Tab-separated table of N, CA, C and O in Angstrom:
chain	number	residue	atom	x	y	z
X	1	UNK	N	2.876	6.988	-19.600
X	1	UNK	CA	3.364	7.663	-18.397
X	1	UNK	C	3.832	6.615	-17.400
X	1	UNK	O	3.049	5.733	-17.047
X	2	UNK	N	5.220	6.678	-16.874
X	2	UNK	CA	5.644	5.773	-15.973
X	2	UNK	C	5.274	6.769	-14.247
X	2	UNK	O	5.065	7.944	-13.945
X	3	UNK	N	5.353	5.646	-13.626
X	3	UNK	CA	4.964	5.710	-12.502
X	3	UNK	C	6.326	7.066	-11.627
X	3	UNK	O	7.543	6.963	-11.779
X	4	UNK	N	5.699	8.078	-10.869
X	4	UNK	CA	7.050	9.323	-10.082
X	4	UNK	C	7.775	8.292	-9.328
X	4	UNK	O	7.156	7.567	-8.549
X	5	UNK	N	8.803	8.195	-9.470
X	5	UNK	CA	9.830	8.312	-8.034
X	5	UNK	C	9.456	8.239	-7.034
X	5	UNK	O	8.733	9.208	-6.804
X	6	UNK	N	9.561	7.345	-5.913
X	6	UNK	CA	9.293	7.703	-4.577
X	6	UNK	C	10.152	9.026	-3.864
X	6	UNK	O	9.847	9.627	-2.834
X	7	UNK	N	11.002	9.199	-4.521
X	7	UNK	CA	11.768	10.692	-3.803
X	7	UNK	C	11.532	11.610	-4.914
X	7	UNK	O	12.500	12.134	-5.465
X	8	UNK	N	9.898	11.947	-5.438
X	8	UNK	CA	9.542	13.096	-6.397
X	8	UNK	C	8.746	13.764	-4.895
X	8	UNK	O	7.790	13.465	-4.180
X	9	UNK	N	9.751	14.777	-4.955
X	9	UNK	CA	9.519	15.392	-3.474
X	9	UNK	C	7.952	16.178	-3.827
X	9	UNK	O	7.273	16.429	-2.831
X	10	UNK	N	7.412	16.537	-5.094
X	10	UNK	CA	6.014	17.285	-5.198
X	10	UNK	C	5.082	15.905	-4.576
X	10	UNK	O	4.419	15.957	-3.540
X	11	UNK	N	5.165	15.120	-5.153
X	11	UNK	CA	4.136	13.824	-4.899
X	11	UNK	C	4.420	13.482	-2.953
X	11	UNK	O	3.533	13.169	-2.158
X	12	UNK	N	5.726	13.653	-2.677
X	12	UNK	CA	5.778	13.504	-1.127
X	12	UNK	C	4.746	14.842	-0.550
X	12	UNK	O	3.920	14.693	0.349
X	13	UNK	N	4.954	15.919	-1.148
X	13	UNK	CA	4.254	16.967	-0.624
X	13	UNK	C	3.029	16.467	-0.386
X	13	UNK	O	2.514	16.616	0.722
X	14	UNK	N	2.259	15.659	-1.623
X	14	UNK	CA	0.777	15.926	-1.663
X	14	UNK	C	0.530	14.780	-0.775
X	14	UNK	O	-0.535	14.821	-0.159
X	15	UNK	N	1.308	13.749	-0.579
X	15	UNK	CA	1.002	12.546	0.672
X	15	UNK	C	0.440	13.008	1.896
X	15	UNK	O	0.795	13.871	2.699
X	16	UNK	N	-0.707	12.073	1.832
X	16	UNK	CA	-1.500	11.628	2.968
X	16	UNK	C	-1.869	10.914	4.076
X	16	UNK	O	-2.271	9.827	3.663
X	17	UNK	N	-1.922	10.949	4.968
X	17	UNK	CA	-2.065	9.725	5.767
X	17	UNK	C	-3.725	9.337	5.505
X	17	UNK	O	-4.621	10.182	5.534
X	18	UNK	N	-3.963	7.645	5.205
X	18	UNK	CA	-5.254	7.380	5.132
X	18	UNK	C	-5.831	6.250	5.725
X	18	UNK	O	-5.131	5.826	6.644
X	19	UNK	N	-6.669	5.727	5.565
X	19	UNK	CA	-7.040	4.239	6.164
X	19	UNK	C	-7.369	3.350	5.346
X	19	UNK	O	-8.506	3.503	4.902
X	20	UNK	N	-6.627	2.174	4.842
X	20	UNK	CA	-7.047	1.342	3.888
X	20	UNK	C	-8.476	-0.120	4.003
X	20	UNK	O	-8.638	-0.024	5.220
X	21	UNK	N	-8.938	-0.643	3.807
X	21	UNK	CA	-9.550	-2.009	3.466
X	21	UNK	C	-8.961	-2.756	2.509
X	21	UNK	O	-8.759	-2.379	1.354
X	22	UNK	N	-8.617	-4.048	3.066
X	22	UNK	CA	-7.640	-5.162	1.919
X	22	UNK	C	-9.066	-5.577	1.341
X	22	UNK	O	-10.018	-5.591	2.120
X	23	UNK	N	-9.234	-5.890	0.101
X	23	UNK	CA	-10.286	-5.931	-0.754
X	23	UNK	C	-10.057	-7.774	-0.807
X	23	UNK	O	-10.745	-8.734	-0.461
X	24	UNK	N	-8.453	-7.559	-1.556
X	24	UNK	CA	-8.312	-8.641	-1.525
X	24	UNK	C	-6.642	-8.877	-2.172
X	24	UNK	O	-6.052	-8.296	-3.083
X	25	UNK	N	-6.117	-10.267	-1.023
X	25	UNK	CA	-4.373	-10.026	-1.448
X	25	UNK	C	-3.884	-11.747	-1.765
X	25	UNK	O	-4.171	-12.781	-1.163
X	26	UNK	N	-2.978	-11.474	-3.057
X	26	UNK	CA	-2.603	-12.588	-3.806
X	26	UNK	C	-0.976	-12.610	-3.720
X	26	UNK	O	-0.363	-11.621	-4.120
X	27	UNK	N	-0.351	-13.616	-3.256
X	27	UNK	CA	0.874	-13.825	-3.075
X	27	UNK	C	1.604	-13.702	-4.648
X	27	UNK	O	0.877	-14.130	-5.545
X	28	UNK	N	2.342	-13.410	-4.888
X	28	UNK	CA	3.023	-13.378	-6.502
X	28	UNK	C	4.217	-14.460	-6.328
X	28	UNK	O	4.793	-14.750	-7.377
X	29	UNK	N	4.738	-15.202	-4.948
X	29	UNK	CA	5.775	-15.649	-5.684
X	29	UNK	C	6.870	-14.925	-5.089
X	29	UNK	O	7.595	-15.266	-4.154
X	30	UNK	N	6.876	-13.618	-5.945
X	30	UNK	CA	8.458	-12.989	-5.790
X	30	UNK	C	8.909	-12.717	-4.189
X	30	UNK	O	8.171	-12.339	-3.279
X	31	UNK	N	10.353	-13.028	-4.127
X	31	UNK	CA	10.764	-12.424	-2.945
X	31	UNK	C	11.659	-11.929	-2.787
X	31	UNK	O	12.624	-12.586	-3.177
X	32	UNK	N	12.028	-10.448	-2.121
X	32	UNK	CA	13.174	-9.607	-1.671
X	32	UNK	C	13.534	-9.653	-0.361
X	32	UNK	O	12.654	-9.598	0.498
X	33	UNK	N	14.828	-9.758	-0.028
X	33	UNK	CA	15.150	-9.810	1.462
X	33	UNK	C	14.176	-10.021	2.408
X	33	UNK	O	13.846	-9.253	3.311
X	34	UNK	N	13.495	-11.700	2.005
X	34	UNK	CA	12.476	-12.021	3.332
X	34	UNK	C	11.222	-10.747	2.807
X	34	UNK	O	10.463	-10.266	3.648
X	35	UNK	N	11.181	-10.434	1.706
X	35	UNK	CA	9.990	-9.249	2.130
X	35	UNK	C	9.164	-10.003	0.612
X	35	UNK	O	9.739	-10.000	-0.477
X	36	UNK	N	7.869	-10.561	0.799
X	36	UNK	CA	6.940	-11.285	-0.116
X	36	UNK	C	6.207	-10.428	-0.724
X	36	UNK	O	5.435	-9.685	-0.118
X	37	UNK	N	6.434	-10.425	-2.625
X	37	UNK	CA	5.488	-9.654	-3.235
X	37	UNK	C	3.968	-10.144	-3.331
X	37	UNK	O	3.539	-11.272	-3.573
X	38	UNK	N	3.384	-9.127	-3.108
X	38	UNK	CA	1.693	-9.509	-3.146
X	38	UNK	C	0.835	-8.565	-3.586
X	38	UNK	O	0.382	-7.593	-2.982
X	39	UNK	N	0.623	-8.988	-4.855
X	39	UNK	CA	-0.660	-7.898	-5.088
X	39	UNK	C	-2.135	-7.717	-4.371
X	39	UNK	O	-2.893	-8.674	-4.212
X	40	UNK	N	-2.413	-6.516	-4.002
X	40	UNK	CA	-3.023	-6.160	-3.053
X	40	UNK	C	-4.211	-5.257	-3.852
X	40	UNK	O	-3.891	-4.464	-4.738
X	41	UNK	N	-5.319	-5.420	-3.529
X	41	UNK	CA	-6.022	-4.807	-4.059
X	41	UNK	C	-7.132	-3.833	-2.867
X	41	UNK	O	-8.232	-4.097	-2.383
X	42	UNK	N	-6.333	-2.813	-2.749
X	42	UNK	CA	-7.698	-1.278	-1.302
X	42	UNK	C	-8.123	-0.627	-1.709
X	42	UNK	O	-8.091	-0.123	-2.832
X	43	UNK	N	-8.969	-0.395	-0.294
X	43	UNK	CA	-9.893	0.690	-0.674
X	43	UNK	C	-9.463	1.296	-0.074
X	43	UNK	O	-9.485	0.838	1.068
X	44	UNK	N	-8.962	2.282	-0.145
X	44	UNK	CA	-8.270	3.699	0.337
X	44	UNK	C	-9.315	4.762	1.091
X	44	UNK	O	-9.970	5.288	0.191
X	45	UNK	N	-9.665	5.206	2.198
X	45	UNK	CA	-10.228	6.333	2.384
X	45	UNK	C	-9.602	7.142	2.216
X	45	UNK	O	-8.584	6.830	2.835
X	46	UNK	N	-9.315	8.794	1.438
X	46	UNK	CA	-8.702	9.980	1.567
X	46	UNK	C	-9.968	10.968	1.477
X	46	UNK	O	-10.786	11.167	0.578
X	47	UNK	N	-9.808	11.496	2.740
X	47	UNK	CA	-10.624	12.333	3.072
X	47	UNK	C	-12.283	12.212	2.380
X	47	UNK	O	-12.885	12.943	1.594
X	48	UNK	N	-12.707	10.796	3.158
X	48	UNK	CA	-13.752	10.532	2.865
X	48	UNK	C	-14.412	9.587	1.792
X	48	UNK	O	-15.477	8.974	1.864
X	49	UNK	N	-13.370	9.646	0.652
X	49	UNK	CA	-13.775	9.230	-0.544
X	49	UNK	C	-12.977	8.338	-0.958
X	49	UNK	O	-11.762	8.272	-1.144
X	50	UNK	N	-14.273	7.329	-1.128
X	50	UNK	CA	-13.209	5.717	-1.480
X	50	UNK	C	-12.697	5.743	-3.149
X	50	UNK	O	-13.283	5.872	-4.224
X	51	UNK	N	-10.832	5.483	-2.588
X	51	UNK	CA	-10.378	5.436	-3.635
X	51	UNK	C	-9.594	3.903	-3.814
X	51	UNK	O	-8.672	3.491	-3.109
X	52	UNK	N	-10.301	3.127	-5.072
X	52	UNK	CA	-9.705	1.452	-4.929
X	52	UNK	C	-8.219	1.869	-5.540
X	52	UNK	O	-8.062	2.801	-6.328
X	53	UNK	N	-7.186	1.041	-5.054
X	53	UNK	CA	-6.453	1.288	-5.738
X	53	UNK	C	-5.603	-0.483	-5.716
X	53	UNK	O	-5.314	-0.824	-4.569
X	54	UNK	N	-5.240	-1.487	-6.782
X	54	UNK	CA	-4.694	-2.148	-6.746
X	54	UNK	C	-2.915	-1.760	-7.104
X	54	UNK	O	-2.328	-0.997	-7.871
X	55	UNK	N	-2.620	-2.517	-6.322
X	55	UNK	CA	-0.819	-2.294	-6.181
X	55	UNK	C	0.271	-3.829	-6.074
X	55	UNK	O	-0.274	-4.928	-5.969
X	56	UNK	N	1.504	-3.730	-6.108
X	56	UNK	CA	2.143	-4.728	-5.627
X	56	UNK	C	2.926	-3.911	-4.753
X	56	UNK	O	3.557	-2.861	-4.870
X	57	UNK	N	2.610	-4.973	-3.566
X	57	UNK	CA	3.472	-3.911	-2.444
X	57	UNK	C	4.601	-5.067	-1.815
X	57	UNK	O	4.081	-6.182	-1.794
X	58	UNK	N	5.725	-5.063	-1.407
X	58	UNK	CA	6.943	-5.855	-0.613
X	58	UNK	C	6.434	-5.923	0.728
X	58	UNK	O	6.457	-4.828	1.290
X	59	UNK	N	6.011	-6.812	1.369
X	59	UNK	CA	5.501	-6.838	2.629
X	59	UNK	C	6.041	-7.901	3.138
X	59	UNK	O	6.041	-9.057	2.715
X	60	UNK	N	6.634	-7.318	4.340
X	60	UNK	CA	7.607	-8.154	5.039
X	60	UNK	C	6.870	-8.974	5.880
X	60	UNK	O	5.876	-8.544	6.464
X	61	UNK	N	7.389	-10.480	6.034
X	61	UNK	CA	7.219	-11.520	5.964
X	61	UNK	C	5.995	-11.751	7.156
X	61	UNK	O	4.896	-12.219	6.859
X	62	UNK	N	6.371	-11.342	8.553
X	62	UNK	CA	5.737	-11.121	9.398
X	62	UNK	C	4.197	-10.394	9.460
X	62	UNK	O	3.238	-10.749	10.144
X	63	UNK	N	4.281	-9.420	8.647
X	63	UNK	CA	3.409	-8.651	8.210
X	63	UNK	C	2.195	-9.701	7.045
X	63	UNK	O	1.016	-9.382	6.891
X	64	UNK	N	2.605	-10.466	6.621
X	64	UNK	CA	1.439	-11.241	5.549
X	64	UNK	C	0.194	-11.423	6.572
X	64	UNK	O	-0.689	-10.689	6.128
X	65	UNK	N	-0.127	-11.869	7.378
X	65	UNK	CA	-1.070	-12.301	8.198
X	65	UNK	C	-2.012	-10.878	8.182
X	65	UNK	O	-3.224	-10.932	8.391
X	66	UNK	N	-1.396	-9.772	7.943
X	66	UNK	CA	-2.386	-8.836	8.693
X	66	UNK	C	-3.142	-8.304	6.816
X	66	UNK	O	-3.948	-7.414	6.545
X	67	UNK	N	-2.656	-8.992	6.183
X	67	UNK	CA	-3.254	-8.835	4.399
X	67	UNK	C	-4.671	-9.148	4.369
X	67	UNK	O	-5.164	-8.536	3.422
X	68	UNK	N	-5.731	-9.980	5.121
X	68	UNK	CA	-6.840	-10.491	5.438
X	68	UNK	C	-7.697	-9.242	4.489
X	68	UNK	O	-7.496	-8.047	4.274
X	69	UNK	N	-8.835	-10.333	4.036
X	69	UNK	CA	-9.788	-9.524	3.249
X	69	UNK	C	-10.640	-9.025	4.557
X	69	UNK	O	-10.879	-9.747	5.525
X	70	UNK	N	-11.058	-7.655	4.412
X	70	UNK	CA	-11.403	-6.825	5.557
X	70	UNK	C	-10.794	-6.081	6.633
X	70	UNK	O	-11.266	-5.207	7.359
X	71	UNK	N	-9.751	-6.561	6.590
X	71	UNK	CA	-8.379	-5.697	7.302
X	71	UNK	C	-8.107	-4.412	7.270
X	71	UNK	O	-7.774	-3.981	6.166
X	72	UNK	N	-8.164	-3.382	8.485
X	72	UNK	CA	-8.048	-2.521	8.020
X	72	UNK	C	-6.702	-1.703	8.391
X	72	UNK	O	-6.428	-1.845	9.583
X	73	UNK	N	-5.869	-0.954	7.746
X	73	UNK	CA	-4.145	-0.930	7.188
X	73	UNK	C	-4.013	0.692	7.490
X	73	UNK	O	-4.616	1.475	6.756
X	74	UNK	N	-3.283	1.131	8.487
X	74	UNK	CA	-3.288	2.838	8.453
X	74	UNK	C	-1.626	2.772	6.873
X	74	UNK	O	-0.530	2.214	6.819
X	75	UNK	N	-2.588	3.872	5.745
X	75	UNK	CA	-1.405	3.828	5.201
X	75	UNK	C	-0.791	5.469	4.868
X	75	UNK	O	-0.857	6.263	5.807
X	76	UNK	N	-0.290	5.884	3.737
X	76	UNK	CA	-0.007	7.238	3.436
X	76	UNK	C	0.184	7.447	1.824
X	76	UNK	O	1.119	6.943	1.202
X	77	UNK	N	-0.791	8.226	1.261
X	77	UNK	CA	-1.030	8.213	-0.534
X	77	UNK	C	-0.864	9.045	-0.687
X	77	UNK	O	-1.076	9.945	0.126
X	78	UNK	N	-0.296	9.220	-2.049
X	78	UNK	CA	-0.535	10.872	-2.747
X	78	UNK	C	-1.361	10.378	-3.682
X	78	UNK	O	-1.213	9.528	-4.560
X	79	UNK	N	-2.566	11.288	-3.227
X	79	UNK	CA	-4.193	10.935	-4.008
X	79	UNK	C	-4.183	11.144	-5.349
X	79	UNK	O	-5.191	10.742	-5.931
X	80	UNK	N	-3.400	11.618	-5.963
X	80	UNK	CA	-3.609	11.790	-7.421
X	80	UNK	C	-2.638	10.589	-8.122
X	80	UNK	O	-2.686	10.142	-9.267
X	81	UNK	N	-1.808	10.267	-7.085
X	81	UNK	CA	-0.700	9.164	-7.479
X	81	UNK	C	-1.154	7.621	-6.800
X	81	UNK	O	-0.409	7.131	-5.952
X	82	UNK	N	-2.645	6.754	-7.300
X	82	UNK	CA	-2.950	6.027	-6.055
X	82	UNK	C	-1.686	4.722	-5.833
X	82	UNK	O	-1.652	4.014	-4.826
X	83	UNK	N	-0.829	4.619	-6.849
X	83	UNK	CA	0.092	3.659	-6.546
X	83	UNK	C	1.396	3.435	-6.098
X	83	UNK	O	2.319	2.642	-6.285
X	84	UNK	N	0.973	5.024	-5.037
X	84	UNK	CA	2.051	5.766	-4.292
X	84	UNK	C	1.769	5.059	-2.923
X	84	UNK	O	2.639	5.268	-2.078
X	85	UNK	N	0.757	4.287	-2.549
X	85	UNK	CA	0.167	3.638	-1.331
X	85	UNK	C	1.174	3.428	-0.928
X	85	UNK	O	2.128	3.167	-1.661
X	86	UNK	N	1.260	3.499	0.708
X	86	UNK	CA	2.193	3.091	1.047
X	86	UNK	C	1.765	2.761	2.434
X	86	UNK	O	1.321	3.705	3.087
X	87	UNK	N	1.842	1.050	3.263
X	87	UNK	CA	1.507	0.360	4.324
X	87	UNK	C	2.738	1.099	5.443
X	87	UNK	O	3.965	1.127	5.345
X	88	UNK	N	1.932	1.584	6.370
X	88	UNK	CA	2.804	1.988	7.972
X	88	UNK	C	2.601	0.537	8.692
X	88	UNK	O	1.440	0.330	9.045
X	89	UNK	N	3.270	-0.204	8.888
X	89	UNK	CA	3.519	-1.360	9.521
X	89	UNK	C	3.097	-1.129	10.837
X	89	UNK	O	2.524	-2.005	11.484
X	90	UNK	N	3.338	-0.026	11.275
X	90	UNK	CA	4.070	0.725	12.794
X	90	UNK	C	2.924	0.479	13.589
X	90	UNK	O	2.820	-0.095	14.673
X	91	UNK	N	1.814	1.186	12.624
X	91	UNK	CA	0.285	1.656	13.227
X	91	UNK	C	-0.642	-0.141	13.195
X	91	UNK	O	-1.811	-0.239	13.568
């Protein structure tokens, strides 16, 4: 099974807003327009219940500093999809 689409509008339905913990984050190297891949490994709260979920997420450049083990990340998941995580920079 490959991973939905970010525009699989059922999986947007079931998205959440949640609160993450960086467990722990490893630079990969790769880079897209200034934006550094890093595998990231959270703990997701959704509605209460810790869900770990490791990911590689594009996190723009500025943004690396706030990757800190213990950090905590407002993000938005679709809980059945945990590698749908997705970091709100904003918050």
């Amino acid at each position: 099974a490959s991973a939905p689409k970010p525009e699989d509008p059922a999986s947007e339905a079931r998205r959440v807003d949640a609160t993450a913990t960086v467990q722990s984050a490893q630079q990969t190297g790769m880079m897209v327009n200034m934006n550094q891949g890093v595998q990231v490994d959270l703990l997701v709260m959704v509605n209460g219940i810790p869900l770990p979920v490791t990911t590689l997420l594009m996190v723009p450049y500025l943004n690396l500093a706030r990757l800190q083990p213990g950090a905590q990340l407002a993000v938005s998941i679709d809980p059945s999809v945990p590698a749908s995580v997705r970091i709100d920079w904003s918050r």
